[in-house]
Amino acid sequence: MVKSLFFAPFVLSGVVVGLVFSWFFDPSFGLLKLIIGHGIPVLGDEKYATFGVIFAALWPQIPFCMILYLTSLTGINPEIIEAGRMEGARGWPLLWHVVLPQLRPATFMSFTLTIIGALRSFDLIAVMTGGGPFDSSTVLAYFMYDQSIKYFRYGYSAAIAVVLFLIMAVFIAYQLRHLLRSES
């Protein structure tokens, strides 16, 4: 039951997450103002807007990575840990030299999927900042939308989509190559 509560943010829509964090960061009546005592315009300041969106994007991403690590931890062969202990590894050395190398596939998968998710993030930007202030939180996907819908530059927007596709294709090809190499 507790594990499913941790995973709940992952199944929420990006729009819902954006609305929740827009309320959280609101300088007039947001939860952040109640916590620290005074209002900071996180989403209205170009220095902080990107960090606010990143913080909001991490909330649903952390449970996904947690599930990946949990399944990897349960999949570690106890004999490997026992062999490390028999060699004298305890505490940090056991973690660094025995456990973490076994978690390398989960770390790689989490890193790659987080980067791909960040590249295609549009909904959080659209709901929380609209790309602003002063385009400080604009990402490639939102810039593509902005060029096609606001400025009617469809060819330019299509070129941005191709560049976005190529960037994602590089990460996906790298991940597939890594997975196929680790299976053989």
PDB file of C-alpha atoms in Angstrom:
ATOM      1  CA  MET A   1       0.000   0.000   0.000  1.00  0.00           C
ATOM      2  CA  VAL A   2       2.777   2.428   0.911  1.00  0.00           C
ATOM      3  CA  LYS A   3       4.631   1.680  -2.334  1.00  0.00           C
ATOM      4  CA  SER A   4       1.523   2.483  -4.345  1.00  0.00           C
ATOM      5  CA  LEU A   5       1.188   5.843  -2.544  1.00  0.00           C
ATOM      6  CA  PHE A   6       4.742   6.709  -3.569  1.00  0.00           C
ATOM      7  CA  PHE A   7       3.950   5.775  -7.176  1.00  0.00           C
ATOM      8  CA  ALA A   8       0.754   7.884  -7.316  1.00  0.00           C
ATOM      9  CA  PRO A   9       2.445  11.099  -8.601  1.00  0.00           C
ATOM     10  CA  PHE A  10       3.761   9.205 -11.628  1.00  0.00           C
ATOM     11  CA  VAL A  11       0.268   8.451 -12.927  1.00  0.00           C
ATOM     12  CA  LEU A  12      -0.926  12.043 -12.571  1.00  0.00           C
ATOM     13  CA  SER A  13      -1.284  14.130 -15.704  1.00  0.00           C
ATOM     14  CA  GLY A  14       1.402  16.732 -16.333  1.00  0.00           C
ATOM     15  CA  VAL A  15      -1.315  19.376 -16.376  1.00  0.00           C
ATOM     16  CA  VAL A  16      -2.455  18.356 -12.886  1.00  0.00           C
ATOM     17  CA  VAL A  17       1.133  18.422 -11.618  1.00  0.00           C
ATOM     18  CA  GLY A  18       1.611  21.846 -13.203  1.00  0.00           C
ATOM     19  CA  LEU A  19      -1.530  23.201 -11.570  1.00  0.00           C
ATOM     20  CA  VAL A  20      -0.578  21.783  -8.170  1.00  0.00           C
ATOM     21  CA  PHE A  21       2.880  23.354  -8.301  1.00  0.00           C
ATOM     22  CA  SER A  22       1.546  26.627  -9.699  1.00  0.00           C
ATOM     23  CA  TRP A  23      -0.562  26.822  -6.561  1.00  0.00           C
ATOM     24  CA  PHE A  24       2.382  25.697  -4.411  1.00  0.00           C
ATOM     25  CA  PHE A  25       4.645  28.456  -5.802  1.00  0.00           C
ATOM     26  CA  ASP A  26       1.991  31.207  -5.848  1.00  0.00           C
ATOM     27  CA  PRO A  27       3.503  34.229  -4.040  1.00  0.00           C
ATOM     28  CA  SER A  28       0.136  35.446  -2.709  1.00  0.00           C
ATOM     29  CA  PHE A  29      -1.459  32.363  -1.175  1.00  0.00           C
ATOM     30  CA  GLY A  30       0.723  29.373  -2.065  1.00  0.00           C
ATOM     31  CA  LEU A  31       1.985  26.698   0.249  1.00  0.00           C
ATOM     32  CA  LEU A  32       5.582  27.874  -0.189  1.00  0.00           C
ATOM     33  CA  LYS A  33       4.578  31.268   1.251  1.00  0.00           C
ATOM     34  CA  LEU A  34       3.056  29.524   4.266  1.00  0.00           C
ATOM     35  CA  ILE A  35       6.200  27.450   4.778  1.00  0.00           C
ATOM     36  CA  ILE A  36       8.833  30.202   4.527  1.00  0.00           C
ATOM     37  CA  GLY A  37       6.706  33.114   5.716  1.00  0.00           C
ATOM     38  CA  HIS A  38       6.918  35.433   2.713  1.00  0.00           C
ATOM     39  CA  GLY A  39       6.018  35.144  -0.945  1.00  0.00           C
ATOM     40  CA  ILE A  40       8.711  34.526  -3.541  1.00  0.00           C
ATOM     41  CA  PRO A  41       7.559  34.800  -7.165  1.00  0.00           C
ATOM     42  CA  VAL A  42       9.269  31.560  -8.177  1.00  0.00           C
ATOM     43  CA  LEU A  43       7.428  31.202 -11.481  1.00  0.00           C
ATOM     44  CA  GLY A  44       7.453  34.949 -12.133  1.00  0.00           C
ATOM     45  CA  ASP A  45      11.188  35.484 -11.764  1.00  0.00           C
ATOM     46  CA  GLU A  46      13.494  34.522 -14.614  1.00  0.00           C
ATOM     47  CA  LYS A  47      16.173  33.366 -12.152  1.00  0.00           C
ATOM     48  CA  TYR A  48      13.873  30.868 -10.432  1.00  0.00           C
ATOM     49  CA  ALA A  49      11.271  29.832 -13.029  1.00  0.00           C
ATOM     50  CA  THR A  50      13.322  27.024 -14.537  1.00  0.00           C
ATOM     51  CA  PHE A  51      14.121  25.623 -11.098  1.00  0.00           C
ATOM     52  CA  GLY A  52      10.432  25.704 -10.186  1.00  0.00           C
ATOM     53  CA  VAL A  53       9.520  23.741 -13.301  1.00  0.00           C
ATOM     54  CA  ILE A  54      12.365  21.264 -12.705  1.00  0.00           C
ATOM     55  CA  PHE A  55      11.183  20.774  -9.125  1.00  0.00           C
ATOM     56  CA  ALA A  56       7.651  20.116 -10.373  1.00  0.00           C
ATOM     57  CA  ALA A  57       8.926  17.701 -13.022  1.00  0.00           C
ATOM     58  CA  LEU A  58      10.940  15.742 -10.468  1.00  0.00           C
ATOM     59  CA  TRP A  59       7.908  15.037  -8.295  1.00  0.00           C
ATOM     60  CA  PRO A  60       6.354  12.486 -10.681  1.00  0.00           C
ATOM     61  CA  GLN A  61       9.741  11.240 -11.946  1.00  0.00           C
ATOM     62  CA  ILE A  62      11.162  10.230  -8.567  1.00  0.00           C
ATOM     63  CA  PRO A  63       8.607   7.437  -7.939  1.00  0.00           C
ATOM     64  CA  PHE A  64       9.382   5.911 -11.331  1.00  0.00           C
ATOM     65  CA  CYS A  65      13.102   5.869 -10.576  1.00  0.00           C
ATOM     66  CA  MET A  66      12.355   4.551  -7.094  1.00  0.00           C
ATOM     67  CA  ILE A  67      10.448   1.590  -8.558  1.00  0.00           C
ATOM     68  CA  LEU A  68      13.323   0.890 -10.967  1.00  0.00           C
ATOM     69  CA  TYR A  69      15.837   0.895  -8.115  1.00  0.00           C
ATOM     70  CA  LEU A  70      13.578  -1.175  -5.874  1.00  0.00           C
ATOM     71  CA  THR A  71      13.214  -3.882  -8.507  1.00  0.00           C
ATOM     72  CA  SER A  72      16.962  -3.800  -9.149  1.00  0.00           C
ATOM     73  CA  LEU A  73      17.722  -4.086  -5.440  1.00  0.00           C
ATOM     74  CA  THR A  74      15.436  -7.083  -5.057  1.00  0.00           C
ATOM     75  CA  GLY A  75      17.083  -8.634  -8.115  1.00  0.00           C
ATOM     76  CA  ILE A  76      20.599  -8.518  -6.679  1.00  0.00           C
ATOM     77  CA  ASN A  77      21.885 -11.995  -6.042  1.00  0.00           C
ATOM     78  CA  PRO A  78      22.438 -12.401  -2.269  1.00  0.00           C
ATOM     79  CA  GLU A  79      25.450 -14.604  -3.002  1.00  0.00           C
ATOM     80  CA  ILE A  80      27.249 -11.609  -4.547  1.00  0.00           C
ATOM     81  CA  ILE A  81      26.692  -9.560  -1.393  1.00  0.00           C
ATOM     82  CA  GLU A  82      27.765 -12.498   0.755  1.00  0.00           C
ATOM     83  CA  ALA A  83      30.916 -12.909  -1.342  1.00  0.00           C
ATOM     84  CA  GLY A  84      31.690  -9.226  -0.823  1.00  0.00           C
ATOM     85  CA  ARG A  85      31.264  -9.631   2.917  1.00  0.00           C
ATOM     86  CA  MET A  86      33.525 -12.691   2.923  1.00  0.00           C
ATOM     87  CA  GLU A  87      36.178 -10.565   1.194  1.00  0.00           C
ATOM     88  CA  GLY A  88      35.887  -8.055   4.041  1.00  0.00           C
ATOM     89  CA  ALA A  89      33.653  -5.398   2.483  1.00  0.00           C
ATOM     90  CA  ARG A  90      31.350  -3.716   4.975  1.00  0.00           C
ATOM     91  CA  GLY A  91      29.362  -0.465   4.885  1.00  0.00           C
ATOM     92  CA  TRP A  92      30.486   1.998   2.224  1.00  0.00           C
ATOM     93  CA  PRO A  93      32.938  -0.320   0.443  1.00  0.00           C
ATOM     94  CA  LEU A  94      30.185  -2.930   0.123  1.00  0.00           C
ATOM     95  CA  LEU A  95      27.845  -0.303  -1.282  1.00  0.00           C
ATOM     96  CA  TRP A  96      30.376   1.216  -3.709  1.00  0.00           C
ATOM     97  CA  HIS A  97      32.024  -1.954  -4.975  1.00  0.00           C
ATOM     98  CA  VAL A  98      29.263  -4.566  -4.778  1.00  0.00           C
ATOM     99  CA  VAL A  99      25.765  -3.049  -4.691  1.00  0.00           C
ATOM    100  CA  LEU A 100      26.101   0.043  -6.921  1.00  0.00           C
ATOM    101  CA  PRO A 101      27.664  -1.844  -9.852  1.00  0.00           C
ATOM    102  CA  GLN A 102      24.616  -4.119  -9.753  1.00  0.00           C
ATOM    103  CA  LEU A 103      22.373  -1.024  -9.964  1.00  0.00           C
ATOM    104  CA  ARG A 104      24.136   0.364 -13.051  1.00  0.00           C
ATOM    105  CA  PRO A 105      21.387  -0.785 -15.498  1.00  0.00           C
ATOM    106  CA  ALA A 106      18.678   0.873 -13.377  1.00  0.00           C
ATOM    107  CA  THR A 107      20.731   4.060 -13.134  1.00  0.00           C
ATOM    108  CA  PHE A 108      21.281   4.093 -16.881  1.00  0.00           C
ATOM    109  CA  MET A 109      17.590   3.474 -17.579  1.00  0.00           C
ATOM    110  CA  SER A 110      16.499   6.185 -15.115  1.00  0.00           C
ATOM    111  CA  PHE A 111      18.946   8.693 -16.544  1.00  0.00           C
ATOM    112  CA  THR A 112      18.002   8.030 -20.160  1.00  0.00           C
ATOM    113  CA  LEU A 113      14.243   8.058 -19.596  1.00  0.00           C
ATOM    114  CA  THR A 114      14.486  11.224 -17.505  1.00  0.00           C
ATOM    115  CA  ILE A 115      16.389  12.994 -20.285  1.00  0.00           C
ATOM    116  CA  ILE A 116      13.873  11.867 -22.906  1.00  0.00           C
ATOM    117  CA  GLY A 117      11.019  13.012 -20.653  1.00  0.00           C
ATOM    118  CA  ALA A 118      12.692  16.382 -20.155  1.00  0.00           C
ATOM    119  CA  LEU A 119      13.101  16.844 -23.901  1.00  0.00           C
ATOM    120  CA  ARG A 120       9.426  16.268 -24.551  1.00  0.00           C
ATOM    121  CA  SER A 121       8.166  18.269 -21.571  1.00  0.00           C
ATOM    122  CA  PHE A 122       5.538  20.637 -22.817  1.00  0.00           C
ATOM    123  CA  ASP A 123       2.601  20.392 -20.458  1.00  0.00           C
ATOM    124  CA  LEU A 124       4.377  21.632 -17.323  1.00  0.00           C
ATOM    125  CA  ILE A 125       5.842  24.609 -19.174  1.00  0.00           C
ATOM    126  CA  ALA A 126       2.511  25.492 -20.781  1.00  0.00           C
ATOM    127  CA  VAL A 127       0.595  25.327 -17.494  1.00  0.00           C
ATOM    128  CA  MET A 128       3.148  26.781 -15.086  1.00  0.00           C
ATOM    129  CA  THR A 129       4.994  29.541 -16.972  1.00  0.00           C
ATOM    130  CA  GLY A 130       3.917  29.656 -20.606  1.00  0.00           C
ATOM    131  CA  GLY A 131       7.613  29.697 -21.487  1.00  0.00           C
ATOM    132  CA  GLY A 132       8.249  32.855 -19.521  1.00  0.00           C
ATOM    133  CA  PRO A 133       9.252  35.037 -17.897  1.00  0.00           C
ATOM    134  CA  PHE A 134      11.289  36.382 -20.821  1.00  0.00           C
ATOM    135  CA  ASP A 135      11.464  32.879 -22.360  1.00  0.00           C
ATOM    136  CA  SER A 136      13.618  31.714 -19.442  1.00  0.00           C
ATOM    137  CA  SER A 137      11.740  28.425 -19.063  1.00  0.00           C
ATOM    138  CA  THR A 138      11.137  27.687 -22.738  1.00  0.00           C
ATOM    139  CA  VAL A 139      12.154  24.195 -23.827  1.00  0.00           C
ATOM    140  CA  LEU A 140      12.401  22.901 -27.378  1.00  0.00           C
ATOM    141  CA  ALA A 141       8.935  21.307 -27.366  1.00  0.00           C
ATOM    142  CA  TYR A 142       7.288  24.515 -26.133  1.00  0.00           C
ATOM    143  CA  PHE A 143       9.309  26.607 -28.584  1.00  0.00           C
ATOM    144  CA  MET A 144       8.040  24.378 -31.395  1.00  0.00           C
ATOM    145  CA  TYR A 145       4.458  24.914 -30.241  1.00  0.00           C
ATOM    146  CA  ASP A 146       5.017  28.649 -29.887  1.00  0.00           C
ATOM    147  CA  GLN A 147       6.405  28.992 -33.396  1.00  0.00           C
ATOM    148  CA  SER A 148       3.565  27.068 -35.012  1.00  0.00           C
ATOM    149  CA  ILE A 149       0.544  28.315 -33.050  1.00  0.00           C
ATOM    150  CA  LYS A 150       1.483  31.866 -32.102  1.00  0.00           C
ATOM    151  CA  TYR A 151       3.616  32.900 -35.082  1.00  0.00           C
ATOM    152  CA  PHE A 152       2.236  30.540 -37.779  1.00  0.00           C
ATOM    153  CA  ARG A 153       5.751  29.450 -38.770  1.00  0.00           C
ATOM    154  CA  TYR A 154       4.836  25.879 -39.638  1.00  0.00           C
ATOM    155  CA  GLY A 155       7.990  25.042 -41.601  1.00  0.00           C
ATOM    156  CA  TYR A 156      10.221  26.309 -38.804  1.00  0.00           C
ATOM    157  CA  SER A 157       8.150  24.379 -36.287  1.00  0.00           C
ATOM    158  CA  ALA A 158       8.465  21.212 -38.385  1.00  0.00           C
ATOM    159  CA  ALA A 159      12.242  21.695 -38.511  1.00  0.00           C
ATOM    160  CA  ILE A 160      12.303  22.018 -34.719  1.00  0.00           C
ATOM    161  CA  ALA A 161      10.280  18.790 -34.489  1.00  0.00           C
ATOM    162  CA  VAL A 162      12.843  17.011 -36.670  1.00  0.00           C
ATOM    163  CA  VAL A 163      15.704  18.276 -34.487  1.00  0.00           C
ATOM    164  CA  LEU A 164      13.832  17.175 -31.358  1.00  0.00           C
ATOM    165  CA  PHE A 165      13.244  13.762 -32.941  1.00  0.00           C
ATOM    166  CA  LEU A 166      16.929  13.403 -33.834  1.00  0.00           C
ATOM    167  CA  ILE A 167      18.039  14.316 -30.316  1.00  0.00           C
ATOM    168  CA  MET A 168      15.646  11.757 -28.834  1.00  0.00           C
ATOM    169  CA  ALA A 169      16.662   9.166 -31.436  1.00  0.00           C
ATOM    170  CA  VAL A 170      20.293   9.503 -30.342  1.00  0.00           C
ATOM    171  CA  PHE A 171      19.360   8.832 -26.706  1.00  0.00           C
ATOM    172  CA  ILE A 172      17.053   5.958 -27.637  1.00  0.00           C
ATOM    173  CA  ALA A 173      19.662   4.368 -29.935  1.00  0.00           C
ATOM    174  CA  TYR A 174      22.277   4.695 -27.210  1.00  0.00           C
ATOM    175  CA  GLN A 175      19.949   3.063 -24.696  1.00  0.00           C
ATOM    176  CA  LEU A 176      19.014   0.228 -27.055  1.00  0.00           C
ATOM    177  CA  ARG A 177      22.668  -0.378 -27.893  1.00  0.00           C
ATOM    178  CA  HIS A 178      23.527  -0.462 -24.206  1.00  0.00           C
ATOM    179  CA  LEU A 179      20.648  -2.838 -23.405  1.00  0.00           C
ATOM    180  CA  LEU A 180      21.491  -5.193 -26.265  1.00  0.00           C
ATOM    181  CA  ARG A 181      25.147  -5.209 -25.253  1.00  0.00           C
ATOM    182  CA  SER A 182      24.274  -5.995 -21.624  1.00  0.00           C
ATOM    183  CA  GLU A 183      21.980  -8.871 -22.664  1.00  0.00           C
ATOM    184  CA  SER A 184      24.674 -10.592 -24.717  1.00  0.00           C
TER     185      SER A 184
END
